[in-house]
Amino acid sequence: MTFTAARVIGALMMAGLGWFVSDLVRPLMPESTIFGWFNHVNLGLGFLIGWAMLGPKAGGGLMISLANGLTAAFALATVGLFTQAINEMLRLSTRKMYPNPLRALEDIFRILADYGSVLLHPTVIGPLIIGSVVIAIIVEIANSLWR
């Protein structure tokens, strides 16, 4: 695992995108939602995805970078949804909301569907996809400038 300009730039920019998209999600959630470390967790996930997915794949050209950007957007959305759904299930389980562990595991998918519908709102999914593609192009440029 080497430090490259593409990895660092991809990680930092995807982390910023994770934070930005988290702020776009907040107004769409119910007022009773307790966000806690929501932005921070998504920032960390964005950092990891930028470091592990965008940086190493740089160098394939413009069309490959567009595909990498779409893949990164899908990965950030998927990993973020699962992470937040598991976190919510754990929060509910500490309040004794589930009669048994199987119900808790089943509820992850209900929560995932609820959060996924919010993520599909145009004011969230649009910036996520466009931002990831732009970041992937910037990572591609960084890779060509600093090898």
PDB file of C-alpha atoms in Angstrom:
ATOM      1  CA  MET A   1       0.000   0.000   0.000  1.00  0.00           C
ATOM      2  CA  THR A   2       1.871   3.020  -1.275  1.00  0.00           C
ATOM      3  CA  PHE A   3       1.087   6.661  -0.903  1.00  0.00           C
ATOM      4  CA  THR A   4       0.334   8.190  -4.274  1.00  0.00           C
ATOM      5  CA  ALA A   5      -1.107  11.546  -5.203  1.00  0.00           C
ATOM      6  CA  ALA A   6      -4.104   9.785  -6.751  1.00  0.00           C
ATOM      7  CA  ARG A   7      -4.843   7.900  -3.527  1.00  0.00           C
ATOM      8  CA  VAL A   8      -4.459  10.924  -1.280  1.00  0.00           C
ATOM      9  CA  ILE A   9      -6.516  13.224  -3.487  1.00  0.00           C
ATOM     10  CA  GLY A  10      -9.182  10.566  -4.046  1.00  0.00           C
ATOM     11  CA  ALA A  11      -9.410   9.843  -0.323  1.00  0.00           C
ATOM     12  CA  LEU A  12      -9.622  13.485   0.741  1.00  0.00           C
ATOM     13  CA  MET A  13     -12.122  14.455  -1.919  1.00  0.00           C
ATOM     14  CA  MET A  14     -14.375  11.432  -1.362  1.00  0.00           C
ATOM     15  CA  ALA A  15     -14.263  12.154   2.367  1.00  0.00           C
ATOM     16  CA  GLY A  16     -15.479  15.669   1.619  1.00  0.00           C
ATOM     17  CA  LEU A  17     -18.190  14.282  -0.627  1.00  0.00           C
ATOM     18  CA  GLY A  18     -19.285  11.889   2.119  1.00  0.00           C
ATOM     19  CA  TRP A  19     -19.660  14.824   4.515  1.00  0.00           C
ATOM     20  CA  PHE A  20     -21.443  16.973   1.912  1.00  0.00           C
ATOM     21  CA  VAL A  21     -23.954  14.273   0.976  1.00  0.00           C
ATOM     22  CA  SER A  22     -24.572  13.619   4.681  1.00  0.00           C
ATOM     23  CA  ASP A  23     -25.576  17.262   5.047  1.00  0.00           C
ATOM     24  CA  LEU A  24     -27.956  16.866   2.089  1.00  0.00           C
ATOM     25  CA  VAL A  25     -29.616  13.856   3.745  1.00  0.00           C
ATOM     26  CA  ARG A  26     -30.275  15.573   7.089  1.00  0.00           C
ATOM     27  CA  PRO A  27     -33.228  17.778   5.996  1.00  0.00           C
ATOM     28  CA  LEU A  28     -34.941  14.780   4.374  1.00  0.00           C
ATOM     29  CA  MET A  29     -34.987  12.709   7.557  1.00  0.00           C
ATOM     30  CA  PRO A  30     -37.679  12.984  10.251  1.00  0.00           C
ATOM     31  CA  GLU A  31     -37.103  15.715  12.839  1.00  0.00           C
ATOM     32  CA  SER A  32     -36.814  13.099  15.576  1.00  0.00           C
ATOM     33  CA  THR A  33     -33.735  11.545  13.944  1.00  0.00           C
ATOM     34  CA  ILE A  34     -30.668  11.449  16.160  1.00  0.00           C
ATOM     35  CA  PHE A  35     -27.686  11.809  13.850  1.00  0.00           C
ATOM     36  CA  GLY A  36     -24.808  11.510  16.301  1.00  0.00           C
ATOM     37  CA  TRP A  37     -21.641  10.673  14.353  1.00  0.00           C
ATOM     38  CA  PHE A  38     -23.510  10.426  11.025  1.00  0.00           C
ATOM     39  CA  ASN A  39     -21.371  12.910   9.094  1.00  0.00           C
ATOM     40  CA  HIS A  40     -18.139  11.670  10.642  1.00  0.00           C
ATOM     41  CA  VAL A  41     -18.842   8.033   9.784  1.00  0.00           C
ATOM     42  CA  ASN A  42     -19.695   8.909   6.186  1.00  0.00           C
ATOM     43  CA  LEU A  43     -16.580  11.071   5.970  1.00  0.00           C
ATOM     44  CA  GLY A  44     -14.501   8.062   7.044  1.00  0.00           C
ATOM     45  CA  LEU A  45     -16.263   5.765   4.588  1.00  0.00           C
ATOM     46  CA  GLY A  46     -15.673   8.265   1.797  1.00  0.00           C
ATOM     47  CA  PHE A  47     -11.995   8.430   2.741  1.00  0.00           C
ATOM     48  CA  LEU A  48     -11.664   4.646   2.618  1.00  0.00           C
ATOM     49  CA  ILE A  49     -13.462   4.366  -0.708  1.00  0.00           C
ATOM     50  CA  GLY A  50     -11.363   7.121  -2.250  1.00  0.00           C
ATOM     51  CA  TRP A  51      -8.170   5.513  -0.960  1.00  0.00           C
ATOM     52  CA  ALA A  52      -9.006   1.905  -1.816  1.00  0.00           C
ATOM     53  CA  MET A  53     -11.085   2.287  -4.975  1.00  0.00           C
ATOM     54  CA  LEU A  54     -10.351   5.503  -6.819  1.00  0.00           C
ATOM     55  CA  GLY A  55      -6.635   5.929  -6.204  1.00  0.00           C
ATOM     56  CA  PRO A  56      -5.417   2.477  -7.276  1.00  0.00           C
ATOM     57  CA  LYS A  57      -7.633   2.401 -10.364  1.00  0.00           C
ATOM     58  CA  ALA A  58      -6.376   5.730 -11.737  1.00  0.00           C
ATOM     59  CA  GLY A  59      -4.415   5.657 -14.968  1.00  0.00           C
ATOM     60  CA  GLY A  60      -6.898   4.006 -17.316  1.00  0.00           C
ATOM     61  CA  GLY A  61      -8.067   7.093 -19.156  1.00  0.00           C
ATOM     62  CA  LEU A  62     -11.163   9.265 -19.129  1.00  0.00           C
ATOM     63  CA  MET A  63     -13.780   6.599 -19.807  1.00  0.00           C
ATOM     64  CA  ILE A  64     -12.361   4.294 -17.156  1.00  0.00           C
ATOM     65  CA  SER A  65     -12.332   7.173 -14.666  1.00  0.00           C
ATOM     66  CA  LEU A  66     -16.023   7.819 -15.387  1.00  0.00           C
ATOM     67  CA  ALA A  67     -16.776   4.176 -14.616  1.00  0.00           C
ATOM     68  CA  ASN A  68     -14.593   4.380 -11.497  1.00  0.00           C
ATOM     69  CA  GLY A  69     -16.561   7.430 -10.353  1.00  0.00           C
ATOM     70  CA  LEU A  70     -19.886   5.648 -10.775  1.00  0.00           C
ATOM     71  CA  THR A  71     -18.515   2.620  -8.950  1.00  0.00           C
ATOM     72  CA  ALA A  72     -17.280   4.812  -6.100  1.00  0.00           C
ATOM     73  CA  ALA A  73     -20.687   6.520  -5.825  1.00  0.00           C
ATOM     74  CA  PHE A  74     -22.423   3.130  -5.665  1.00  0.00           C
ATOM     75  CA  ALA A  75     -19.901   1.839  -3.120  1.00  0.00           C
ATOM     76  CA  LEU A  76     -20.227   4.896  -0.882  1.00  0.00           C
ATOM     77  CA  ALA A  77     -24.019   4.695  -1.004  1.00  0.00           C
ATOM     78  CA  THR A  78     -24.105   0.950  -0.337  1.00  0.00           C
ATOM     79  CA  VAL A  79     -21.525   0.864   2.440  1.00  0.00           C
ATOM     80  CA  GLY A  80     -22.987   4.013   3.990  1.00  0.00           C
ATOM     81  CA  LEU A  81     -26.517   2.611   3.947  1.00  0.00           C
ATOM     82  CA  PHE A  82     -25.478  -0.678   5.527  1.00  0.00           C
ATOM     83  CA  THR A  83     -23.346   1.040   8.147  1.00  0.00           C
ATOM     84  CA  GLN A  84     -26.086   3.465   9.147  1.00  0.00           C
ATOM     85  CA  ALA A  85     -28.767   0.735   9.123  1.00  0.00           C
ATOM     86  CA  ILE A  86     -26.676  -1.479  11.393  1.00  0.00           C
ATOM     87  CA  ASN A  87     -25.993   1.490  13.658  1.00  0.00           C
ATOM     88  CA  GLU A  88     -29.721   2.259  13.914  1.00  0.00           C
ATOM     89  CA  MET A  89     -30.521  -1.395  14.630  1.00  0.00           C
ATOM     90  CA  LEU A  90     -27.943  -1.412  17.425  1.00  0.00           C
ATOM     91  CA  ARG A  91     -29.412   1.789  18.846  1.00  0.00           C
ATOM     92  CA  LEU A  92     -32.900   0.276  18.827  1.00  0.00           C
ATOM     93  CA  SER A  93     -31.668  -3.002  20.293  1.00  0.00           C
ATOM     94  CA  THR A  94     -30.165  -1.210  23.294  1.00  0.00           C
ATOM     95  CA  ARG A  95     -33.671   0.086  23.969  1.00  0.00           C
ATOM     96  CA  LYS A  96     -35.037  -3.463  23.989  1.00  0.00           C
ATOM     97  CA  MET A  97     -37.081  -2.935  20.818  1.00  0.00           C
ATOM     98  CA  TYR A  98     -36.560  -6.487  19.552  1.00  0.00           C
ATOM     99  CA  PRO A  99     -37.869  -9.686  21.161  1.00  0.00           C
ATOM    100  CA  ASN A 100     -34.920 -11.729  19.804  1.00  0.00           C
ATOM    101  CA  PRO A 101     -31.701 -11.296  17.782  1.00  0.00           C
ATOM    102  CA  LEU A 102     -33.275 -12.573  14.569  1.00  0.00           C
ATOM    103  CA  ARG A 103     -35.836  -9.741  14.613  1.00  0.00           C
ATOM    104  CA  ALA A 104     -32.997  -7.276  15.015  1.00  0.00           C
ATOM    105  CA  LEU A 105     -31.168  -8.695  12.002  1.00  0.00           C
ATOM    106  CA  GLU A 106     -34.371  -8.650   9.951  1.00  0.00           C
ATOM    107  CA  ASP A 107     -34.967  -5.034  10.875  1.00  0.00           C
ATOM    108  CA  ILE A 108     -31.654  -4.016   9.303  1.00  0.00           C
ATOM    109  CA  PHE A 109     -33.243  -4.532   5.888  1.00  0.00           C
ATOM    110  CA  ARG A 110     -36.346  -2.500   6.771  1.00  0.00           C
ATOM    111  CA  ILE A 111     -34.123   0.326   7.971  1.00  0.00           C
ATOM    112  CA  LEU A 112     -31.975  -0.073   4.859  1.00  0.00           C
ATOM    113  CA  ALA A 113     -35.045   0.336   2.642  1.00  0.00           C
ATOM    114  CA  ASP A 114     -36.184   3.412   4.573  1.00  0.00           C
ATOM    115  CA  TYR A 115     -32.775   5.065   4.354  1.00  0.00           C
ATOM    116  CA  GLY A 116     -32.364   3.989   0.725  1.00  0.00           C
ATOM    117  CA  SER A 117     -35.538   5.799  -0.274  1.00  0.00           C
ATOM    118  CA  VAL A 118     -34.099   8.988   1.209  1.00  0.00           C
ATOM    119  CA  LEU A 119     -30.828   8.441  -0.640  1.00  0.00           C
ATOM    120  CA  LEU A 120     -32.713   8.169  -3.940  1.00  0.00           C
ATOM    121  CA  HIS A 121     -34.050  11.708  -3.568  1.00  0.00           C
ATOM    122  CA  PRO A 122     -32.753  13.797  -6.522  1.00  0.00           C
ATOM    123  CA  THR A 123     -31.117  16.365  -4.242  1.00  0.00           C
ATOM    124  CA  VAL A 124     -28.990  13.581  -2.750  1.00  0.00           C
ATOM    125  CA  ILE A 125     -28.313  11.068  -5.519  1.00  0.00           C
ATOM    126  CA  GLY A 126     -27.506  13.724  -8.125  1.00  0.00           C
ATOM    127  CA  PRO A 127     -24.675  15.396  -6.203  1.00  0.00           C
ATOM    128  CA  LEU A 128     -23.400  11.983  -5.098  1.00  0.00           C
ATOM    129  CA  ILE A 129     -23.072  10.678  -8.654  1.00  0.00           C
ATOM    130  CA  ILE A 130     -21.857  13.925 -10.213  1.00  0.00           C
ATOM    131  CA  GLY A 131     -19.417  14.529  -7.362  1.00  0.00           C
ATOM    132  CA  SER A 132     -17.967  11.028  -7.589  1.00  0.00           C
ATOM    133  CA  VAL A 133     -17.475  11.263 -11.338  1.00  0.00           C
ATOM    134  CA  VAL A 134     -15.822  14.684 -11.066  1.00  0.00           C
ATOM    135  CA  ILE A 135     -13.583  13.404  -8.271  1.00  0.00           C
ATOM    136  CA  ALA A 136     -12.615  10.378 -10.381  1.00  0.00           C
ATOM    137  CA  ILE A 137     -11.632  12.685 -13.254  1.00  0.00           C
ATOM    138  CA  ILE A 138      -9.560  14.840 -10.875  1.00  0.00           C
ATOM    139  CA  VAL A 139      -7.880  11.693  -9.532  1.00  0.00           C
ATOM    140  CA  GLU A 140      -7.116  10.649 -13.111  1.00  0.00           C
ATOM    141  CA  ILE A 141      -5.548  14.033 -13.805  1.00  0.00           C
ATOM    142  CA  ALA A 142      -3.556  13.879 -10.566  1.00  0.00           C
ATOM    143  CA  ASN A 143      -2.296  10.437 -11.491  1.00  0.00           C
ATOM    144  CA  SER A 144      -1.102  11.656 -14.872  1.00  0.00           C
ATOM    145  CA  LEU A 145       0.623  14.691 -13.343  1.00  0.00           C
ATOM    146  CA  TRP A 146       2.277  13.021 -10.326  1.00  0.00           C
ATOM    147  CA  ARG A 147       3.281   9.412 -10.793  1.00  0.00           C
TER     148      ARG A 147
END
